[in-house]
Amino acid sequence: MEVKDIIVREIDRVPEQYLTEILDSIRSLETKALEEGIGTAIASETSLKKDWLNSEEDEAWQDL
């Protein structure tokens, strides 16, 4: 059985009063994943900037 199926089964057994807390946890994890993705993009930009910001790159892309 897949993890997602197990989670759905478990949620079906959780009392209604706790579902809001579960939803909050899911949304928190989604936010965390988004923030980590943004952090990676920013780190990559800093690292790759030296390759992008040079006259050879400008010349290669000037006709596009």
mmCIF file of C-alpha atoms in Angstrom:
data_model
loop_
_atom_site.group_PDB
_atom_site.id
_atom_site.type_symbol
_atom_site.label_atom_id
_atom_site.label_comp_id
_atom_site.label_asym_id
_atom_site.label_seq_id
_atom_site.Cartn_x
_atom_site.Cartn_y
_atom_site.Cartn_z
ATOM 1 C CA MET A 1 0.000 0.000 0.000
ATOM 2 C CA GLU A 2 1.268 3.458 -0.918
ATOM 3 C CA VAL A 3 1.992 6.036 1.769
ATOM 4 C CA LYS A 4 -0.694 8.333 0.366
ATOM 5 C CA ASP A 5 -3.306 5.581 0.703
ATOM 6 C CA ILE A 6 -2.258 4.936 4.295
ATOM 7 C CA ILE A 7 -2.519 8.639 5.107
ATOM 8 C CA VAL A 8 -6.008 8.839 3.598
ATOM 9 C CA ARG A 9 -7.075 5.800 5.611
ATOM 10 C CA GLU A 10 -5.715 7.291 8.799
ATOM 11 C CA ILE A 11 -7.409 10.637 8.148
ATOM 12 C CA ASP A 12 -10.715 8.835 7.729
ATOM 13 C CA ARG A 13 -10.298 7.548 11.292
ATOM 14 C CA VAL A 14 -9.276 10.852 12.898
ATOM 15 C CA PRO A 15 -11.965 12.665 14.891
ATOM 16 C CA GLU A 16 -13.377 15.715 13.101
ATOM 17 C CA GLN A 17 -11.996 18.083 15.733
ATOM 18 C CA TYR A 18 -8.410 17.298 14.673
ATOM 19 C CA LEU A 19 -8.841 17.711 10.920
ATOM 20 C CA THR A 20 -8.127 21.448 10.991
ATOM 21 C CA GLU A 21 -4.835 20.755 12.742
ATOM 22 C CA ILE A 22 -3.936 18.162 10.109
ATOM 23 C CA LEU A 23 -4.768 20.630 7.341
ATOM 24 C CA ASP A 24 -2.581 23.256 9.021
ATOM 25 C CA SER A 25 0.296 20.762 9.129
ATOM 26 C CA ILE A 26 -0.094 19.940 5.448
ATOM 27 C CA ARG A 27 -0.103 23.618 4.521
ATOM 28 C CA SER A 28 2.943 24.218 6.693
ATOM 29 C CA LEU A 29 4.808 21.469 4.845
ATOM 30 C CA GLU A 30 3.764 22.956 1.498
ATOM 31 C CA THR A 31 5.099 26.354 2.573
ATOM 32 C CA LYS A 32 8.347 24.783 3.758
ATOM 33 C CA ALA A 33 8.800 23.021 0.408
ATOM 34 C CA LEU A 34 8.159 26.260 -1.469
ATOM 35 C CA GLU A 35 10.640 28.181 0.683
ATOM 36 C CA GLU A 36 13.300 25.511 0.189
ATOM 37 C CA GLY A 37 12.759 25.677 -3.575
ATOM 38 C CA ILE A 38 13.138 29.447 -3.559
ATOM 39 C CA GLY A 39 16.296 29.144 -1.463
ATOM 40 C CA THR A 40 17.788 26.720 -3.960
ATOM 41 C CA ALA A 41 16.937 29.024 -6.845
ATOM 42 C CA ILE A 42 18.572 31.986 -5.117
ATOM 43 C CA ALA A 43 21.693 29.967 -4.314
ATOM 44 C CA SER A 44 21.875 28.750 -7.906
ATOM 45 C CA GLU A 45 21.526 32.265 -9.256
ATOM 46 C CA THR A 46 24.397 33.483 -7.108
ATOM 47 C CA SER A 47 26.565 30.577 -8.183
ATOM 48 C CA LEU A 48 25.732 30.833 -11.886
ATOM 49 C CA LYS A 49 25.862 34.619 -12.076
ATOM 50 C CA LYS A 50 29.560 34.524 -12.906
ATOM 51 C CA ASP A 51 28.762 32.467 -16.022
ATOM 52 C CA TRP A 52 25.747 34.519 -17.104
ATOM 53 C CA LEU A 53 27.071 38.012 -16.608
ATOM 54 C CA ASN A 54 29.868 38.216 -19.099
ATOM 55 C CA SER A 55 30.387 39.672 -22.553
ATOM 56 C CA GLU A 56 30.474 36.251 -24.260
ATOM 57 C CA GLU A 57 26.982 35.432 -22.976
ATOM 58 C CA ASP A 58 25.684 38.857 -23.988
ATOM 59 C CA GLU A 59 27.047 38.358 -27.484
ATOM 60 C CA ALA A 60 25.607 34.840 -27.787
ATOM 61 C CA TRP A 61 22.101 35.997 -26.837
ATOM 62 C CA GLN A 62 21.955 39.365 -28.589
ATOM 63 C CA ASP A 63 20.125 38.039 -31.692
ATOM 64 C CA LEU A 64 17.317 36.368 -29.768
#
